[in-house]
XYZ file of C-alpha atoms in Angstrom:
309
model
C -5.262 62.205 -41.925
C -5.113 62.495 -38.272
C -8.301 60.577 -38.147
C -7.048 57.693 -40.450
C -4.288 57.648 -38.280
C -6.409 57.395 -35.168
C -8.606 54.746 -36.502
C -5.152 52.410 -37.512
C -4.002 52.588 -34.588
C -7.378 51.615 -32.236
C -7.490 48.726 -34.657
C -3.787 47.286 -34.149
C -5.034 47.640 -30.161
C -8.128 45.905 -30.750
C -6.512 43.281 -32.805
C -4.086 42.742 -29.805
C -6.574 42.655 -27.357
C -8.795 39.886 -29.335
C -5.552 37.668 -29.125
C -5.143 37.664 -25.470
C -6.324 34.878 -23.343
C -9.941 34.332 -23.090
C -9.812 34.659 -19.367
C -9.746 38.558 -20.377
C -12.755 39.860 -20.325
C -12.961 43.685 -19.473
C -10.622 46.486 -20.395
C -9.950 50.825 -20.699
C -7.900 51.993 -23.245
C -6.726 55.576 -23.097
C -5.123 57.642 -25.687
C -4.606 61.300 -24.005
C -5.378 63.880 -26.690
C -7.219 66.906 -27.629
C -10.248 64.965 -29.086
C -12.417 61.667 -27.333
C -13.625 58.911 -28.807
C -16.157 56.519 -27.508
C -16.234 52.392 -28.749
C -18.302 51.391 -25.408
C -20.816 49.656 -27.564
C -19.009 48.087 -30.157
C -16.498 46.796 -27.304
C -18.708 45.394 -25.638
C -20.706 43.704 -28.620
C -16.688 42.279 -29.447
C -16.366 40.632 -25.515
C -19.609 39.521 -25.575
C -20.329 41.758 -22.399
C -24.461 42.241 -22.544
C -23.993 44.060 -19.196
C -22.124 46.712 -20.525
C -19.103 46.113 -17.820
C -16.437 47.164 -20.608
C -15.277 50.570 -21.162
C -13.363 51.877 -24.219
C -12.296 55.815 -24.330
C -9.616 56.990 -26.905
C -8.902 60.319 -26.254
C -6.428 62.389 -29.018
C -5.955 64.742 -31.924
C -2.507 64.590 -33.052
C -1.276 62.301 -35.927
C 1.362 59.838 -34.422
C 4.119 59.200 -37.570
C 7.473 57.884 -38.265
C 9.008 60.868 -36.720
C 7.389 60.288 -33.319
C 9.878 60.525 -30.625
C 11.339 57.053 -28.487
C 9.574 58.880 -25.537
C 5.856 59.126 -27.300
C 5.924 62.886 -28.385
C 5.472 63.918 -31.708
C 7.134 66.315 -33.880
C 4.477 69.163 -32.302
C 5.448 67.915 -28.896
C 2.508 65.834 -28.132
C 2.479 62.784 -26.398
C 0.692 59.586 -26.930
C -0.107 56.999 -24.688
C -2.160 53.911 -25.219
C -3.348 51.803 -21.985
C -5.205 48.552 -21.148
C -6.506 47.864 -18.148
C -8.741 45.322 -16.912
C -11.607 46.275 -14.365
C -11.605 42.538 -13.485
C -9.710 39.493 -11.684
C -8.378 38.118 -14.099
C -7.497 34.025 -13.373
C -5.544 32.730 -16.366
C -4.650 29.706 -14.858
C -8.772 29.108 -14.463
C -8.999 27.418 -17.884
C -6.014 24.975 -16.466
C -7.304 24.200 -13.377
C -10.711 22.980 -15.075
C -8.873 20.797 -17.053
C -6.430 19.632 -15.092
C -9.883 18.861 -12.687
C -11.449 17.291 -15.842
C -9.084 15.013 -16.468
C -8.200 13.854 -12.934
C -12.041 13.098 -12.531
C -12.125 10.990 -15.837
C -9.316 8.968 -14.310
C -10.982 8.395 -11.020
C -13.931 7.218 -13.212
C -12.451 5.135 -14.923
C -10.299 3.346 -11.722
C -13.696 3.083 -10.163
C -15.180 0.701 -13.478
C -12.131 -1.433 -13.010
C -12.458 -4.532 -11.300
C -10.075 -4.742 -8.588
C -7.363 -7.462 -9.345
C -4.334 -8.862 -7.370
C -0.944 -10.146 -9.003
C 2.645 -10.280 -8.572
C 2.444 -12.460 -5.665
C 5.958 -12.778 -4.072
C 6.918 -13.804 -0.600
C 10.417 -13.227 0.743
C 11.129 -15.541 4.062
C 13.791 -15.908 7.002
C 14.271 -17.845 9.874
C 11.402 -15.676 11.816
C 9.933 -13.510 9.219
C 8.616 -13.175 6.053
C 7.790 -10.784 3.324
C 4.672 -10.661 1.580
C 5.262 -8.431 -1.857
C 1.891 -8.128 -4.763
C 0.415 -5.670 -6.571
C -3.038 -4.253 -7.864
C -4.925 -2.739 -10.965
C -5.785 0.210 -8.863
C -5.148 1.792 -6.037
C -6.056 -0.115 -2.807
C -5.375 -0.977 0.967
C -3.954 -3.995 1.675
C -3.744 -7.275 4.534
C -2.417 -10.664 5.065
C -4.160 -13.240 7.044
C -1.812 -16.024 8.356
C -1.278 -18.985 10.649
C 0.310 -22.140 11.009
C -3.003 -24.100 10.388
C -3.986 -24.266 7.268
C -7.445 -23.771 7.820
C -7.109 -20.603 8.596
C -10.581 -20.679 10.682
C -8.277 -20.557 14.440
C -8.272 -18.396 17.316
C -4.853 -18.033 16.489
C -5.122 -16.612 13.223
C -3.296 -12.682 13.116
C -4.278 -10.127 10.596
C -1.576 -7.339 9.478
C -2.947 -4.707 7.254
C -1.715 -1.280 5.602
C -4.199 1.061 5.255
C -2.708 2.974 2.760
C -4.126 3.172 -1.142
C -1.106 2.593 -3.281
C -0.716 0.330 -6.519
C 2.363 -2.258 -4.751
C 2.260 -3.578 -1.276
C 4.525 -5.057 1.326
C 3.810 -6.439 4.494
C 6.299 -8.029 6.386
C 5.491 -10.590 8.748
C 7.520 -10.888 12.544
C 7.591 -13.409 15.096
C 7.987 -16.636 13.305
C 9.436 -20.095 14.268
C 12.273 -20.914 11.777
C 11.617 -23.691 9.616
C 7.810 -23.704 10.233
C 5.216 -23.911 7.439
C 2.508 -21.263 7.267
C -0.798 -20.459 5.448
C -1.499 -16.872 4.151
C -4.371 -15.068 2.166
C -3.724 -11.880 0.795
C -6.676 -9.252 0.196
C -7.007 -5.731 -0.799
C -10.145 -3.431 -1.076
C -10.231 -0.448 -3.000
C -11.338 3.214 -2.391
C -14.683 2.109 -3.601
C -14.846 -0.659 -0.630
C -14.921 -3.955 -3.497
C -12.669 -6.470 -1.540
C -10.158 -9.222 -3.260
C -8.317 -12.232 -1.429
C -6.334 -14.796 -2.945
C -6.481 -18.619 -2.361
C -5.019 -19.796 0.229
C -0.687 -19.391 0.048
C 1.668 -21.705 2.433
C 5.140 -20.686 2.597
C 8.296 -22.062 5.060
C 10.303 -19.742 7.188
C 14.297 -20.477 6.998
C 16.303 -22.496 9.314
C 18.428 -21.146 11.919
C 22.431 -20.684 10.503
C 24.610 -23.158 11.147
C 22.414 -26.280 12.313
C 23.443 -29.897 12.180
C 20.808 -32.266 12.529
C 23.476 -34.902 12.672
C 24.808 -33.471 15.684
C 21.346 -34.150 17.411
C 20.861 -37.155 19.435
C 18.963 -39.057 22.006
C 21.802 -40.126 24.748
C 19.491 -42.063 27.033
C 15.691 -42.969 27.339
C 13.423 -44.717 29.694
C 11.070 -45.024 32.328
C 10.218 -45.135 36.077
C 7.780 -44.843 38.778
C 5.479 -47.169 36.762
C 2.316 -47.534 38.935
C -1.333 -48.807 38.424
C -2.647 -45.586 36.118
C 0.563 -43.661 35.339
C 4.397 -43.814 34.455
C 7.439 -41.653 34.312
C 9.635 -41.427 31.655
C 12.881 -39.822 31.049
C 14.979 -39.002 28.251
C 18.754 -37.359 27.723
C 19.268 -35.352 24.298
C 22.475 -33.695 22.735
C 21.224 -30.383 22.494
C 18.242 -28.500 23.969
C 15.059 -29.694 22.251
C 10.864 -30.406 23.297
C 9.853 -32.601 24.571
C 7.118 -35.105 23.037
C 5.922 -38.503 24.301
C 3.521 -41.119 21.573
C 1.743 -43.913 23.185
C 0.025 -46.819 21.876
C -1.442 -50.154 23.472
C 0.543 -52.027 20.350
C 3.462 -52.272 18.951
C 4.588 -49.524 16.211
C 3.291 -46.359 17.474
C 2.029 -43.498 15.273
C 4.265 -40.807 15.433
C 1.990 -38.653 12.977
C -1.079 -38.499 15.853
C -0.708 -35.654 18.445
C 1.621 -36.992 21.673
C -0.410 -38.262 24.866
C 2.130 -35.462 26.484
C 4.465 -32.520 25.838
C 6.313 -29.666 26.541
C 7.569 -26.935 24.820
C 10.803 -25.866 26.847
C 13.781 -26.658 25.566
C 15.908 -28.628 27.894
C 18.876 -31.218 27.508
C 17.142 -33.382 30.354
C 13.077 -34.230 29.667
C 10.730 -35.460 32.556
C 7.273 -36.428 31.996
C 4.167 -38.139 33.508
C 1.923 -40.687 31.411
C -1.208 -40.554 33.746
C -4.884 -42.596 32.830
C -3.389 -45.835 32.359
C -5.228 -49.262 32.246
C -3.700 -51.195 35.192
C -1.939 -54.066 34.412
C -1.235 -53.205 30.852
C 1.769 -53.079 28.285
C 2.198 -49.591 26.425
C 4.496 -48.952 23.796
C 5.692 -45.464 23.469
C 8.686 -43.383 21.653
C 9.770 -40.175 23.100
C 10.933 -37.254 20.466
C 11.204 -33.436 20.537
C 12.246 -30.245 18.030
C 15.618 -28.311 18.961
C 15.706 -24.321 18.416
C 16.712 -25.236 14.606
C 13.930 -26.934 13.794
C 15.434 -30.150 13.558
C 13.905 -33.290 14.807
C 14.609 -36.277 16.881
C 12.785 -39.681 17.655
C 13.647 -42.271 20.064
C 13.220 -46.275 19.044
C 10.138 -47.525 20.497
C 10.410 -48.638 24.261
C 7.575 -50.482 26.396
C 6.630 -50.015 29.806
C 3.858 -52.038 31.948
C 1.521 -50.828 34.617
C 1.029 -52.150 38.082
C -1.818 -54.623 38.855
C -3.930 -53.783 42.108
């Protein structure tokens, strides 16, 4: 009986140790008797464990029943205690961390066989900024390249870039003119270094609050000091603007060619010299400028006519 007993009980621990996590590979169990058992070899065959690293001892002789005491003694006085121990680290989060490895890798793989793709272009302007807004397929860097030429082949062409890989991007572009048109590409390039730019985008920046280009006016224009190769001319405006002159050796002058002179202060009162004149010839010019608002002003064609030698 004792023995039956014995054997019933090694089994319901065995059956509980075959349910525990796999990550459990080595274990003692213990139950203090009179008597020893051995099960080193058919543990081990259970776990798998060729080296022989597990080590089962059952150690008792008395018959543990229904009338076994709360505190593990018997009706005889004998107490029974069963143990597990491992003689390993055990790592039960090792099976999660594989997976959780597994699965972030099969993601990256498949981010790297997309091509990389920009949409969602937005821009967002002011007076002297503007906000570039898009997003990607996959995670990427991104830049804006931008000027006022269209081109976009200057000197004067800037580059802002974040360098950080995220799925949206902002950049937000400072130091504008107000109500100036400019030319952008967008790009991004991935972790694996593939590139995308857009076409070319063209956006205007805002104009200053509260401007009245009917408030903007040319009081006075002319010139003076006309001599064999050069003239001055002078001009009055309402507000502060530039100052631009357009010169022509006939009658309507092209304002939509670049002026023969300028000047980019902004001044009520405009001075400026026409030099490399043909002596003894009749120009035609206008005079013109831009005030802080971006609102501009052109004079009626005037004539002037150099001295002979």
């Amino acid at each position: 009986m004792k023995i039956k007993n014995n054997i019933f009980a090694v089994s319901l621990v065995l059956v509980f140790l075959v349910a525990l996590p796999i990550e459990t590979k080595a274990f003692s169990l213990n139950l203090r008797g009179n008597s020893e058992v051995k099960l080193n070899n058919s543990i081990n065959s259970i776990l798998g464990d060729s080296k022989g690293n597990s080590n089962v001892e059952i150690k008792t002789s008395h018959n543990i029943s229904k009338d076994t005491e709360k505190d593990g003694r018997d009706e005889r006085g004998n107490r029974s205690e069963i143990s597990v121990q491992s003689k390993n680290d055990v790592d039960v989060n090792s099976n999660r961390r594989f997976w959780g490895w597994l699965m972030g890798f099969i993601k990256r793989d498949e981010n790297a066989q997309k091509p990389l793709k920009i949409t969602g272009e937005h821009i967002l302007t002011a007076t002297s900024t503007a906000t570039i807004i898009w997003k990607t397929n996959v995670e990427a860097s991104g830049y804006v390249k931008f000027n006022a030429d269209k081109n976009l082949v200057a000197s004067s062409t800037k580059v802002t870039e974040n360098t950080s890989l995220d799925l949206g991007h902002k950049i937000t572009l400072t130091g504008l003119s107000p109500n100036t048109t400019y030319y952008l590409i967008i790009g991004s390039t991935d972790g694996n270094d593939n590139n995308k730019e857009t076409k070319i985008i063209h956006f205007k920046t805002k104009k200053l609050p509260n401007s009245d280009s009917s408030l903007l006016k040319i009081l006075f224009s002319g010139s003076f000091k006309i001599e064999t190769t050069s003239a001055n001319v002078i001009w009055i405006t309402s507000k502060p603007t530039t100052a631009k002159i357009w010169l022509s050796s006939a009658s309507y002058v092209n304002t939509s060619l670049a002026p023969v002179v300028s000047s980019t202060e902004l001044s009520y009162f405009h001075n400026l010299v026409i030099a490399d004149l043909a002596t003894s010839t009749k120009y035609f010019y206008i005079v013109g400028g831009t005030d802080i608002s971006g609102n501009v002003i052109l004079a009626s064609e005037n004539s002037l006519e150099t001295e002979a030698i």
